[in-house]
Short mmCIF file of C-alpha atoms (C1' of nucleotides) in Angstrom, two decimals:
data_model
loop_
_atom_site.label_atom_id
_atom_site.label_comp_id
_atom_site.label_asym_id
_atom_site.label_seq_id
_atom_site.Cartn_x
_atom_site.Cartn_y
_atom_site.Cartn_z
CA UNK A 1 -7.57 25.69 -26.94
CA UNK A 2 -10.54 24.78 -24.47
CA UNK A 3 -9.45 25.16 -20.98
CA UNK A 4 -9.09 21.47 -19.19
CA UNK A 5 -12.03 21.24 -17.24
CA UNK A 6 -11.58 20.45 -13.22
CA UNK A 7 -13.35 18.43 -10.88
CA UNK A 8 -15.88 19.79 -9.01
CA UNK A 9 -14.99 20.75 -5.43
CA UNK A 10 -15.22 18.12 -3.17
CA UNK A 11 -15.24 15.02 -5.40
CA UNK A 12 -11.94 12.64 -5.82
CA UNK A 13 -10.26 10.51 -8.24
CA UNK A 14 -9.50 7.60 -6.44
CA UNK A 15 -6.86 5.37 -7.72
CA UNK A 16 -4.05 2.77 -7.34
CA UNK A 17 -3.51 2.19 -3.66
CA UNK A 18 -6.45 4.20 -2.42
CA UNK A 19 -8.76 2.24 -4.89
CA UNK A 20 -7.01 -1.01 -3.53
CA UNK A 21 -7.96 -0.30 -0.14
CA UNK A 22 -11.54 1.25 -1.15
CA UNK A 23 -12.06 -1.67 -2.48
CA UNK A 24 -10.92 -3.99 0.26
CA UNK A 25 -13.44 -2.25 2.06
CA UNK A 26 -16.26 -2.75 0.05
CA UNK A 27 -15.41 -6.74 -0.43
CA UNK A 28 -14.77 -7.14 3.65
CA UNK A 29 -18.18 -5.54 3.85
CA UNK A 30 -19.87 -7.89 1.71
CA UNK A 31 -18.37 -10.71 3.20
CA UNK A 32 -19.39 -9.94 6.13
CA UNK A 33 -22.98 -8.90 5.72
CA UNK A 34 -23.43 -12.49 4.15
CA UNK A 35 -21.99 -13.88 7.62
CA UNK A 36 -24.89 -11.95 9.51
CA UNK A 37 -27.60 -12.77 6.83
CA UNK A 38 -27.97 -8.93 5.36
CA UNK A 39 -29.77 -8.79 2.01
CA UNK A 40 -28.42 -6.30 -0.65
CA UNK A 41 -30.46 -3.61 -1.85
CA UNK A 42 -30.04 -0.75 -4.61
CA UNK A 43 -31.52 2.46 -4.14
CA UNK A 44 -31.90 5.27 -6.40
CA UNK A 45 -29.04 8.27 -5.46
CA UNK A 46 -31.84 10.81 -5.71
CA UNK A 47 -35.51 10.81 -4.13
CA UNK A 48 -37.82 14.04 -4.04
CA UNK A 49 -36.38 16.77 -1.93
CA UNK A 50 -39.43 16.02 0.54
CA UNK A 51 -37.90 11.99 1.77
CA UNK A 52 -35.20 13.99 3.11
CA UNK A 53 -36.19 17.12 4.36
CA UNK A 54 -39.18 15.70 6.13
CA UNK A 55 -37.17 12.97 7.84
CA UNK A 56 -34.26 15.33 8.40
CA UNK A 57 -37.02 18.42 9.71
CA UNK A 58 -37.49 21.39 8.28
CA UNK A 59 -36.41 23.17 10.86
CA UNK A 60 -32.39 22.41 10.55
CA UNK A 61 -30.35 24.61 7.95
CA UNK A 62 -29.25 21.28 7.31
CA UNK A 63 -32.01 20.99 4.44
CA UNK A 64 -31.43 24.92 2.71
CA UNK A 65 -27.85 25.10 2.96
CA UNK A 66 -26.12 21.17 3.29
CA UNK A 67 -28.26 19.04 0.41
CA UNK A 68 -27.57 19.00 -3.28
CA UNK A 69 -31.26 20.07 -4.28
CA UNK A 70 -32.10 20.94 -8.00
CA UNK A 71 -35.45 21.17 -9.95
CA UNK A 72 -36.28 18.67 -12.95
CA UNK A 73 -38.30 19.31 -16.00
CA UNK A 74 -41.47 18.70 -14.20
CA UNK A 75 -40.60 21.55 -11.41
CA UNK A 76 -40.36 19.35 -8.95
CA UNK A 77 -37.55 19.44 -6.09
CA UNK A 78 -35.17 16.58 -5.99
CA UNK A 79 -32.15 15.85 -3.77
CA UNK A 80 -28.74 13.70 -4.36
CA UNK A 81 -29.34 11.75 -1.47
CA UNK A 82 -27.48 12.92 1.95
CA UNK A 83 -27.77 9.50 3.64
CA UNK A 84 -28.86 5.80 3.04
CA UNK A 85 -31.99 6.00 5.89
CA UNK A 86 -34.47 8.01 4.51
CA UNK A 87 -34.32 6.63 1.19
CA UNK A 88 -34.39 3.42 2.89
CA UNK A 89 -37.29 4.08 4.68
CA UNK A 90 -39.19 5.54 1.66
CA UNK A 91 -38.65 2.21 -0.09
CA UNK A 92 -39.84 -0.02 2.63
CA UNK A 93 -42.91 2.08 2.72
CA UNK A 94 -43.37 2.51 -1.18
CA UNK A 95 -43.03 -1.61 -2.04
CA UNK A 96 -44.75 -3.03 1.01
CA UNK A 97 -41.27 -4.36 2.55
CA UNK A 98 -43.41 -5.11 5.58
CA UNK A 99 -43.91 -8.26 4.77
CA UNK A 100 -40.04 -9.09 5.03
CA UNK A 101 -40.27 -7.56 8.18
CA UNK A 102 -38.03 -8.20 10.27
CA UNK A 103 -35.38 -7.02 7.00
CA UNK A 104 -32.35 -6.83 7.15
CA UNK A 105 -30.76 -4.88 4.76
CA UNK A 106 -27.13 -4.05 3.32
CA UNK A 107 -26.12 -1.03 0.55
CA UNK A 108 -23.59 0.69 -0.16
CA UNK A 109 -22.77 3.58 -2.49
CA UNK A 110 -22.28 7.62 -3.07
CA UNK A 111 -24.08 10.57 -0.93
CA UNK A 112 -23.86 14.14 -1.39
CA UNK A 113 -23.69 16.85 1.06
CA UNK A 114 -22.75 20.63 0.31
CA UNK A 115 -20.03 20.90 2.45
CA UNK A 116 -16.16 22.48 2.88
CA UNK A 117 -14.01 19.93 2.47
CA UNK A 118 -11.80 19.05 4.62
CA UNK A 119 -9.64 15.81 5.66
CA UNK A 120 -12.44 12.51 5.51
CA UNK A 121 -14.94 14.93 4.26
CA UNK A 122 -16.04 15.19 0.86
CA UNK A 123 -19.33 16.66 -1.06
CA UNK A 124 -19.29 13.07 -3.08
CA UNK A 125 -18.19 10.30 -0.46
CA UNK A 126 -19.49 7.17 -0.12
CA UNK A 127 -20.45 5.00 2.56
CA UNK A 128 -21.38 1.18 3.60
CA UNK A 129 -24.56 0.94 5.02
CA UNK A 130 -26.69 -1.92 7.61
CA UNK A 131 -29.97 -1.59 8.67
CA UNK A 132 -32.79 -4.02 10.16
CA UNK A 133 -35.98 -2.38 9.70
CA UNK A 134 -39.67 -3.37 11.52
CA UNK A 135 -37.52 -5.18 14.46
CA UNK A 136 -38.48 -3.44 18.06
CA UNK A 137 -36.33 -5.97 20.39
CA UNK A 138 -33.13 -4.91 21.46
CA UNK A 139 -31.64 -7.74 19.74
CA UNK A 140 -31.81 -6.17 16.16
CA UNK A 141 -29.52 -3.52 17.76
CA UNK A 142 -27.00 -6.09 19.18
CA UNK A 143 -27.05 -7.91 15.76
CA UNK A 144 -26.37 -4.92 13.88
CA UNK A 145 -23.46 -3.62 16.63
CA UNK A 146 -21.76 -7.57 16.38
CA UNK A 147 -21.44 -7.28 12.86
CA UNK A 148 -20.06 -3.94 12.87
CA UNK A 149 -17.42 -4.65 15.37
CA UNK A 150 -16.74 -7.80 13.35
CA UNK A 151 -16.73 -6.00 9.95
CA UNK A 152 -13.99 -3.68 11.50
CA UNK A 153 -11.89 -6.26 13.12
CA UNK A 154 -11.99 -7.72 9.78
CA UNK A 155 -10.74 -5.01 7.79
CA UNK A 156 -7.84 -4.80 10.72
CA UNK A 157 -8.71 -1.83 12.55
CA UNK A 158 -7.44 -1.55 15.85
CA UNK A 159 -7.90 1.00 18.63
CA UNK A 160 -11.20 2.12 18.08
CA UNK A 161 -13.77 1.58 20.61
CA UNK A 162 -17.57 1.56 20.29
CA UNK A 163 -19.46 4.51 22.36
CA UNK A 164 -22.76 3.69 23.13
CA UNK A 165 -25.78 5.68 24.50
CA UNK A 166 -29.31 5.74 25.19
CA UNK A 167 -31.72 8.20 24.49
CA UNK A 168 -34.73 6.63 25.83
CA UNK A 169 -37.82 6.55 24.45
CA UNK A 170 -40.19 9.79 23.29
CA UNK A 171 -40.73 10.78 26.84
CA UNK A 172 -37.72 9.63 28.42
CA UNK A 173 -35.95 11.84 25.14
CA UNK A 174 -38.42 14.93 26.14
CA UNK A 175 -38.12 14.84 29.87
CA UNK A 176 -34.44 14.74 29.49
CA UNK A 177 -34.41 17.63 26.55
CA UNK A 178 -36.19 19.91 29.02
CA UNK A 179 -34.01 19.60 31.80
CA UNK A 180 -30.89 20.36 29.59
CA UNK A 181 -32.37 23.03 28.55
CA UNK A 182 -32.88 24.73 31.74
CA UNK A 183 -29.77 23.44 32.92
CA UNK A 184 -27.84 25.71 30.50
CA UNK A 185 -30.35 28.41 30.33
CA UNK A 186 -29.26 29.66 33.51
CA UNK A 187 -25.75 29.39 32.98
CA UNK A 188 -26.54 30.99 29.26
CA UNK A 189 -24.02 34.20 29.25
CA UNK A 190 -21.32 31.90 30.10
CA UNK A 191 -21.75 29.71 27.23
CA UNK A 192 -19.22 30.17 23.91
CA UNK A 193 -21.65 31.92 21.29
CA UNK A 194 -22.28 28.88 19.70
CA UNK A 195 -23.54 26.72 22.74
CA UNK A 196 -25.92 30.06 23.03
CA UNK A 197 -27.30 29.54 19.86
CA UNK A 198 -27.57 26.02 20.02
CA UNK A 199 -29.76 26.26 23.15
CA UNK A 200 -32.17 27.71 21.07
CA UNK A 201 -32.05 25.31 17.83
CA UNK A 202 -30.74 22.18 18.91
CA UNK A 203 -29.57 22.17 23.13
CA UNK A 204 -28.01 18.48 22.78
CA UNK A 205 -25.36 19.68 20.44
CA UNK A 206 -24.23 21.70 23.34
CA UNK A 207 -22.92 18.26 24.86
CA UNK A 208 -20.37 17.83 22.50
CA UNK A 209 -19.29 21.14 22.04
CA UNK A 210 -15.28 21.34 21.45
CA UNK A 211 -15.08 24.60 23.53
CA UNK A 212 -13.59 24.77 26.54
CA UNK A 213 -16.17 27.32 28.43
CA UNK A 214 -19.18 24.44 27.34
CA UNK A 215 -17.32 21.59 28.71
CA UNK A 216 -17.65 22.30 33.48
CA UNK A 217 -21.39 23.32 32.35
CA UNK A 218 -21.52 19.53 29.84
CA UNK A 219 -19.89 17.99 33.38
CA UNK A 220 -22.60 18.28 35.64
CA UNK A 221 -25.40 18.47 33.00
CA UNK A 222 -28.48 16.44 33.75
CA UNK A 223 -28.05 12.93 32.58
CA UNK A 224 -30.65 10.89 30.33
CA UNK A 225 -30.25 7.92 33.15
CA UNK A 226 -32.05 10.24 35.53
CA UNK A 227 -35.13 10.55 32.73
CA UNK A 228 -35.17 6.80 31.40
CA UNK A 229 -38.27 5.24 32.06
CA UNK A 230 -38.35 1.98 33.24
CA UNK A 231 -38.82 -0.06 29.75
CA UNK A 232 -36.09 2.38 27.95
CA UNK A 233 -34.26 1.43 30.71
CA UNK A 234 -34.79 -2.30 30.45
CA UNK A 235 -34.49 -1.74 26.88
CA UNK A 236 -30.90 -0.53 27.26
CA UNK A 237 -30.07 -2.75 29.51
CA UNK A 238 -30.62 -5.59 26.58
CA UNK A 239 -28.80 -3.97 24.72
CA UNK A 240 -25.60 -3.79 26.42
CA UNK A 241 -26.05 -7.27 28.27
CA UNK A 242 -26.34 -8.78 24.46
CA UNK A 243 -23.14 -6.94 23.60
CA UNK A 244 -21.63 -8.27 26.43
CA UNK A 245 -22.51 -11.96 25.25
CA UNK A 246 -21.27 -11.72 21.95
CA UNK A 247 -18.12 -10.21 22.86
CA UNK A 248 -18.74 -6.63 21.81
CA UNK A 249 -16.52 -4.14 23.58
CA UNK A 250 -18.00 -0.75 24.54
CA UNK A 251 -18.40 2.20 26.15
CA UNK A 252 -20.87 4.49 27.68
CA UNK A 253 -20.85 7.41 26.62
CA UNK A 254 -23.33 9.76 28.00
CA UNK A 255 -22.75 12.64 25.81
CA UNK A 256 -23.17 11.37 22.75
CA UNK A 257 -26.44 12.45 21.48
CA UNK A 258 -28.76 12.44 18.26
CA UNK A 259 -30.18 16.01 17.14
CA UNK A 260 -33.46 14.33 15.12
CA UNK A 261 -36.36 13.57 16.98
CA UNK A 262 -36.89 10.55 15.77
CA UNK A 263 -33.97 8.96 17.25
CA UNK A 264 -34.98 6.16 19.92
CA UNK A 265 -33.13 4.67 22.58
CA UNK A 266 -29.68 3.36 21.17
CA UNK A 267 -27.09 5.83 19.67
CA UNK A 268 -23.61 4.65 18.88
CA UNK A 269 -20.70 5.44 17.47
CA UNK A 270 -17.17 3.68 16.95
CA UNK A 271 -14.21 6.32 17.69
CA UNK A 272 -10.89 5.62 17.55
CA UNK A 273 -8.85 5.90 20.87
CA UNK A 274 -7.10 9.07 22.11
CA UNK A 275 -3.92 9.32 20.89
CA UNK A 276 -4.06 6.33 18.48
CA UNK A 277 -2.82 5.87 15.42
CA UNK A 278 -6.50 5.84 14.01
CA UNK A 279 -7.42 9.66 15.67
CA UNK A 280 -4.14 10.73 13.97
CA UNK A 281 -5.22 9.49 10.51
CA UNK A 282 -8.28 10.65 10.62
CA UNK A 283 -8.00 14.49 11.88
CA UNK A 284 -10.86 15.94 13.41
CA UNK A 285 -13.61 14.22 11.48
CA UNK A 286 -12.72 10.93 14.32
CA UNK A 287 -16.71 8.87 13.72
CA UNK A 288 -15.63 5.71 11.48
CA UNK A 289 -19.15 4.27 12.03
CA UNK A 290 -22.38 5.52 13.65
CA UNK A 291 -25.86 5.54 13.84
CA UNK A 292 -29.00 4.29 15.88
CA UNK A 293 -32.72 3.13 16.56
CA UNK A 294 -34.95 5.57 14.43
CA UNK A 295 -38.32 4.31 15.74
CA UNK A 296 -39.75 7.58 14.81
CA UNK A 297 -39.19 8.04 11.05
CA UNK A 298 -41.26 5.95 9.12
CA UNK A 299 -44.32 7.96 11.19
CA UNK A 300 -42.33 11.47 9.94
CA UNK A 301 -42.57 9.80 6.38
CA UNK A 302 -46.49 9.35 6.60
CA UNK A 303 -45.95 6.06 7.35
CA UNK A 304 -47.66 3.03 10.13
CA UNK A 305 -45.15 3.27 13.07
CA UNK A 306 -41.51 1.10 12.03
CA UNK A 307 -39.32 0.24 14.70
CA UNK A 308 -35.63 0.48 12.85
CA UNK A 309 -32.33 0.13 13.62
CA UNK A 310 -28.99 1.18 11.22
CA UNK A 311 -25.65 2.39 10.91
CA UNK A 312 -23.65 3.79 8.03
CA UNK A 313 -19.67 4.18 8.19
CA UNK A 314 -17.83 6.10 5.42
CA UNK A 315 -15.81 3.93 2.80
CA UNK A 316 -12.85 6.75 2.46
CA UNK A 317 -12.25 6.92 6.53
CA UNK A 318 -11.95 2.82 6.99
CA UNK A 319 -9.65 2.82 3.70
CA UNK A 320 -7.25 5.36 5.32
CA UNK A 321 -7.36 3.12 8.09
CA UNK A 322 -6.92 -0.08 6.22
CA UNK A 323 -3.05 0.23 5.52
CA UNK A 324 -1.38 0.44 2.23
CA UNK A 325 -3.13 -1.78 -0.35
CA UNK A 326 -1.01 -1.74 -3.59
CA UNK A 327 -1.80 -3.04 -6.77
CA UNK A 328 -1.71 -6.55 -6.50
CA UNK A 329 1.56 -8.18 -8.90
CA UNK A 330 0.70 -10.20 -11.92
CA UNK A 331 1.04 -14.31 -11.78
CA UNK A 332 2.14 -13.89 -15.06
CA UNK A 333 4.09 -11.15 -17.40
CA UNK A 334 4.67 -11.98 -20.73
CA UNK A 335 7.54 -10.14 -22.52
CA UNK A 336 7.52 -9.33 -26.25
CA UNK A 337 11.62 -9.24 -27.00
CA UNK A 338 10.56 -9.65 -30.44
CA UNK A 339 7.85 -7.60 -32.20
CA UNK A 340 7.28 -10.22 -34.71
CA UNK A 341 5.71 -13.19 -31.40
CA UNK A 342 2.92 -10.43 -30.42
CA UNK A 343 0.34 -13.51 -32.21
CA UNK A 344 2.30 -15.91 -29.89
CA UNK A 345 2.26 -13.71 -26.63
CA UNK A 346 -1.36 -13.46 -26.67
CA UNK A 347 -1.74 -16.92 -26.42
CA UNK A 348 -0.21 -17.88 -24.25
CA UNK A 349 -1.89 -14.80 -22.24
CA UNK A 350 -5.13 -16.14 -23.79
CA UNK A 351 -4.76 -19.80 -22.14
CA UNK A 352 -3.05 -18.20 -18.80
CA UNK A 353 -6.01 -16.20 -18.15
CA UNK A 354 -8.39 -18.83 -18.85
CA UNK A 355 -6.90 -20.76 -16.32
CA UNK A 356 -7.50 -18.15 -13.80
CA UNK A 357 -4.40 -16.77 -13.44
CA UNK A 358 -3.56 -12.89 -13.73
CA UNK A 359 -1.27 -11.95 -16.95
CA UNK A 360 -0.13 -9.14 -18.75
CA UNK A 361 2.15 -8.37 -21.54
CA UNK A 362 4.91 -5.93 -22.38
CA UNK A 363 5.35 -5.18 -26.17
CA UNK A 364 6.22 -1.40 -26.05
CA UNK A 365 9.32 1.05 -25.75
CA UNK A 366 12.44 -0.33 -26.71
CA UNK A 367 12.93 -4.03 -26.91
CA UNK A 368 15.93 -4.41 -24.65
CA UNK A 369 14.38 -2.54 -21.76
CA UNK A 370 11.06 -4.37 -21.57
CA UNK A 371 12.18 -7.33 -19.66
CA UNK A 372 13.34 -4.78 -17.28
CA UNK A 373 9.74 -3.51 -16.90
CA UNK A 374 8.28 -6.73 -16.18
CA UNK A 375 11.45 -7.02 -13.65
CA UNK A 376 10.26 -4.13 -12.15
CA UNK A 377 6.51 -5.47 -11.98
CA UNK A 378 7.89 -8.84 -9.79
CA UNK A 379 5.31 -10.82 -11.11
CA UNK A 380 5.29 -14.61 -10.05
CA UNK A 381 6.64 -15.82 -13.14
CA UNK A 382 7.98 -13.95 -16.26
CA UNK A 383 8.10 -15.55 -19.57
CA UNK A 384 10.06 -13.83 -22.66
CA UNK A 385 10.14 -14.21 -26.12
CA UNK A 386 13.05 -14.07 -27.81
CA UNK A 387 14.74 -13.22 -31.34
CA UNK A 388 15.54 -16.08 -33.41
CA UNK A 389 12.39 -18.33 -31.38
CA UNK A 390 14.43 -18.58 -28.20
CA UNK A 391 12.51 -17.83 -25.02
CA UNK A 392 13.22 -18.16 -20.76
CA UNK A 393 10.96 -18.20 -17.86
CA UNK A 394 12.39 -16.88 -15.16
CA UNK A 395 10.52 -17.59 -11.24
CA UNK A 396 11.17 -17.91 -8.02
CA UNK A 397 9.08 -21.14 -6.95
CA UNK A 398 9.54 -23.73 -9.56
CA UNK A 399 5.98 -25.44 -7.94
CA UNK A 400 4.12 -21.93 -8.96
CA UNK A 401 1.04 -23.01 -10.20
CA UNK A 402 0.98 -20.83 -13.28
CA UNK A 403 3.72 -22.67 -14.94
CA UNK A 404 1.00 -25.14 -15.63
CA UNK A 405 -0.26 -22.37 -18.25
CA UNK A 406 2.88 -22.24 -19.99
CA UNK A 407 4.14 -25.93 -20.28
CA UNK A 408 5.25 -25.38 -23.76
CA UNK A 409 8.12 -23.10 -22.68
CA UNK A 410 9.43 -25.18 -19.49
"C1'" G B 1 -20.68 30.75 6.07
"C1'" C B 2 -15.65 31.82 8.92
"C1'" G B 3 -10.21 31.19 9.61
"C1'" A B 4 -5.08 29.53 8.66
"C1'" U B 5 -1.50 27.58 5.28
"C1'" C B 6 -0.31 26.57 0.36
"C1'" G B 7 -0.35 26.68 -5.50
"C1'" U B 8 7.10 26.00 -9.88
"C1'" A B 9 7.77 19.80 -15.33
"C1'" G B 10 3.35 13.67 -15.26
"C1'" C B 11 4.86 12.99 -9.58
"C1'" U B 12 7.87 14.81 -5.07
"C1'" C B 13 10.17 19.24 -4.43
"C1'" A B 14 14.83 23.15 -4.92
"C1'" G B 15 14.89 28.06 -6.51
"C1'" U B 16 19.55 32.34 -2.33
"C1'" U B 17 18.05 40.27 0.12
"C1'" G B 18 13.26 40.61 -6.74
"C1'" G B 19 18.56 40.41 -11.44
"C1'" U B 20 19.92 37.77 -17.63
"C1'" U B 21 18.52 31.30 -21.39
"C1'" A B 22 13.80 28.26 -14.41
"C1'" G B 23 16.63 23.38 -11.73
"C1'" A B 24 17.07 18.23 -9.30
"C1'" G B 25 15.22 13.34 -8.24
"C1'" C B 26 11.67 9.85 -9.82
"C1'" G B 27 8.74 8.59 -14.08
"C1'" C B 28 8.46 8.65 -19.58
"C1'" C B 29 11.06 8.18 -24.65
"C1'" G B 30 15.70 6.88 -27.38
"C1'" G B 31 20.71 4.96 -27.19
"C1'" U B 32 25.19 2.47 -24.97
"C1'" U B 33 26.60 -1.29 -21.25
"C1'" U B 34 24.81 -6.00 -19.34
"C1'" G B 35 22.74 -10.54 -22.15
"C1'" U B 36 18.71 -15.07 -17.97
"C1'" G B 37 19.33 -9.76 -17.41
"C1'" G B 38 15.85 -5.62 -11.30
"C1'" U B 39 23.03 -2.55 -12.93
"C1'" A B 40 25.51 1.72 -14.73
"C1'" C B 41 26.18 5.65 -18.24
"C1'" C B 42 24.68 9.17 -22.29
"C1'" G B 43 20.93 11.86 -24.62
"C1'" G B 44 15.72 13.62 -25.29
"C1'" A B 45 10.72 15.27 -24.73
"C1'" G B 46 7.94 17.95 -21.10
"C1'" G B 47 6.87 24.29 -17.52
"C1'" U B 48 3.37 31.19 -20.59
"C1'" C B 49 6.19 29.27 -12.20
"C1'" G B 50 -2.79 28.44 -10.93
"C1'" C B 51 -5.17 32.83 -13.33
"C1'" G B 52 -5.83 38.40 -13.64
"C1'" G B 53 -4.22 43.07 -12.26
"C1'" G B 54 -0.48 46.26 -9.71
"C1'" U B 55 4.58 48.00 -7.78
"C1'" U B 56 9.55 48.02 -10.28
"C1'" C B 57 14.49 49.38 -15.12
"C1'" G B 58 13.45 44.19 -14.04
"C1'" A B 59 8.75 39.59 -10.52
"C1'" A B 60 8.45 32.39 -9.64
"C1'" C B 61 9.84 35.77 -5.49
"C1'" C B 62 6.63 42.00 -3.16
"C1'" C B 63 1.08 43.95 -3.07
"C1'" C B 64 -4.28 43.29 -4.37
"C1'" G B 65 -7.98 40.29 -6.44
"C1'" U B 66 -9.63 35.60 -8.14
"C1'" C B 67 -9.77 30.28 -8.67
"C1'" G B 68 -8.14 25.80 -6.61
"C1'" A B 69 -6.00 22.62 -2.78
"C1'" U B 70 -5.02 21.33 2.30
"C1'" C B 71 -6.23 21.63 7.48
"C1'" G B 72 -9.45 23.55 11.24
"C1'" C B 73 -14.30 26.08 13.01
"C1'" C B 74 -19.65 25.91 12.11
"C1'" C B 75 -22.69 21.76 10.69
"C1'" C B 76 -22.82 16.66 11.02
"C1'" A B 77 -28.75 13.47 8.66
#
RNA sequence: GCGAUCGUAGCUCAGUUGGUUAGAGCGCCGGUUUGUGGUACCGGAGGUCGCGGGUUCGAACCCCGUCGAUCGCCCCA
């Protein structure tokens, strides 16, 4: 006998109440984008390796060790796609989506990363995805930030909060890179061992670093207010006014930072609340939505200069957040008491259905305990059929619309 | 890449200092009871105790390895 064959690590089976509330998700999310005017779009899951490892930079062991990279026939280097963004990006550029310009744009679907599991993180996981692309005013960004706080008021999450930063534009970013560095250079040999690394490979990571000897050096760390000039200050300044108007709650958050350099001025993230219910469900892995201004990647990409806004939030964290969504019961369950009214029971299923109402039928396992089953279903109405032609419709609401579908037996 | 915990029926789990034929609940199948009925009872199928070595007279239990899961660290586009 052939051994069953197992998933591969990292991927899920998602089912019955999960499914429900993945689900949910994705319909709340499509709702929504219609409110705000997004326009879907379908990308291919894989691009060559180069989309992602030039927008990502080379530099990173993100590229070598994190991405799901294989050669095809031709040779060539391809990647399962690690984010929405880049392949974005690459498909403005490659069918002259300019001329939509400013576009806003909605998809959702599965990403790969090569990563250990653990709780909310998976090698196959799948995320929702907003983005306005070719818009430079700060009011793409507020746009883009209403609709997310709307889409997760919607979906009934509470006690998260949006964090918001800037990280000003090139030179504001540079000016403010420099002095962080030097900041913690001279404090180095205090630094955990991987704050000391990070000084060399990427020193804003060293802001949110969970270790305790990082966090009196991440207090009185220069601050990117000190570097902003004065349009990336004006710039944020739009920002958070226009969140202000449309009701969007936030926070600043001055340590939250982007490691790419072609992050521009506003970085966000939604994170639930200490000690909420939210943080507990979610475990470490706390981001339920994040993202950013990425004026600098089309130009990475060989592209004209794109001003470009987005944010991605992970399907399987908002559905553990959603609440329990079961299966939804049946309007209508038809019971087979007697094998010989199967012809009759689809039928009436037949006409049910056509009428828009939801209906299934139990035929199996022993006669006498099938109207048990459908008991056990509590479907709106349940309709038998008996031996000897006799039948009963039992409900609890005698105006229940889908009685209309089975006048014959009332 | 690193660490901790875990791995017994389809599911949730028991399994006593290692001791004979490995258990329960739920679910599934069949039957009895009820007969407009979500009840109760009886019976049944289903497990080489993740896999491979080792220690022992004897291993689900102890040791080593391996695979997998979970949670955390690193990383987080």
């Amino acid at each position: 006998m052939a051994k069953t064959p197992q998933a591969i690590r990292g991927t899920q089976d998602i089912f019955g109440a999960d499914a429900e509330a993945f689900a949910f998700v994705l319909e709340t999310f499509e709702r929504v984008r219609k409110l705000y005017r997004f326009r879907r779009a379908e990308m291919p899951v894989f691009e060559k390796t180069e989309v992602f490892a030039r927008s990502i930079g080379e530099t990173t062991d993100i590229v070598s060790k994190e991405m799901y990279s294989f050669e095809d026939r031709g040779g060539e280097s391809l990647t399962l796609r690690p984010e929405f963004t880049a392949g974005i990006a690459r498909a403005f550029m490659s069918n002259g989506w300019q001329q939509h310009a400013p576009l806003k744009l909605a998809t959702h679907g599965p990403l790969f990363r090569y990563e250990r599991p653990q709780k909310g993180r998976y090698r196959q996981f799948h995320q929702i995805d907003a983005e306005i692309l070719g818009a430079a005013e700060p009011q793409a960004d507020v746009e883009l930030l209403a609709m997310a706080d709307q889409l997760l008021k919607e979906l009934g999450i509470k006690g998260v909060t949006l964090h918001l930063n800037t990280l000003g534009d090139g030179d504001s970013r540079e000016a403010w890179r420099a002095a962080l560095v030097d900041h913690f250079r001279a404090v180095k040999s205090e630094l955990s061992e991987d704050s000391q690394e990070r000084l060399e490979k990427n020193p804003l990571r060293i802001l949110d670093s969970k270790d305790r000897r990082d966090q009196k050096f991440v207090a009185d760390a220069p601050k990117i207010d000190q570097f902003l000039s004065d349009d990336a200050r004006a710039f944020f300044d739009a920002v958070t006014s226009g969140l202000d108007a449309a009701g969007v709650k936030w926070t600043r958050a001055e340590s939250l930072v982007r490691g790419l350099d072609y992050y521009r001025h506003t970085a966000f993230e939604f994170i639930p609340d200490e000690g909420s219910e939210a943080a507990s469900k979610l475990g470490s892995q706390s981001t339920i939505l994040g993202g950013g201004r990425y004026d600098g990647l089309m130009e990475s990409l060989g592209g004209a200069p794109t001003p470009a806004v987005g944010w991605a939030a992970g399907i399987e964290r908002l559905a553990m957040l959603v609440g329990e969504k079961s299966d939804p019961a049946s309007d209508l369950i038809v019971v087979v008491e007697d094998d010989d009214r199967i012809a009759e029971a689809f039928g009436v299923l037949k006409r049910a259905r056509s009428e828009g109402f939801t209906a299934e039928m139990i035929s199996g396992g022993s006669p006498r305990k099938r109207y048990d089953k459908a008991v056990k279903r509590a479907p709106k109405v349940i309709l038998s059929l008996q031996r000897d032609m006799g039948h009963s419709v039992s409900h609890d609401n005698l105006d229940e619309p889908v009685l209309s579908a089975i006048t014959a037996y009332s």
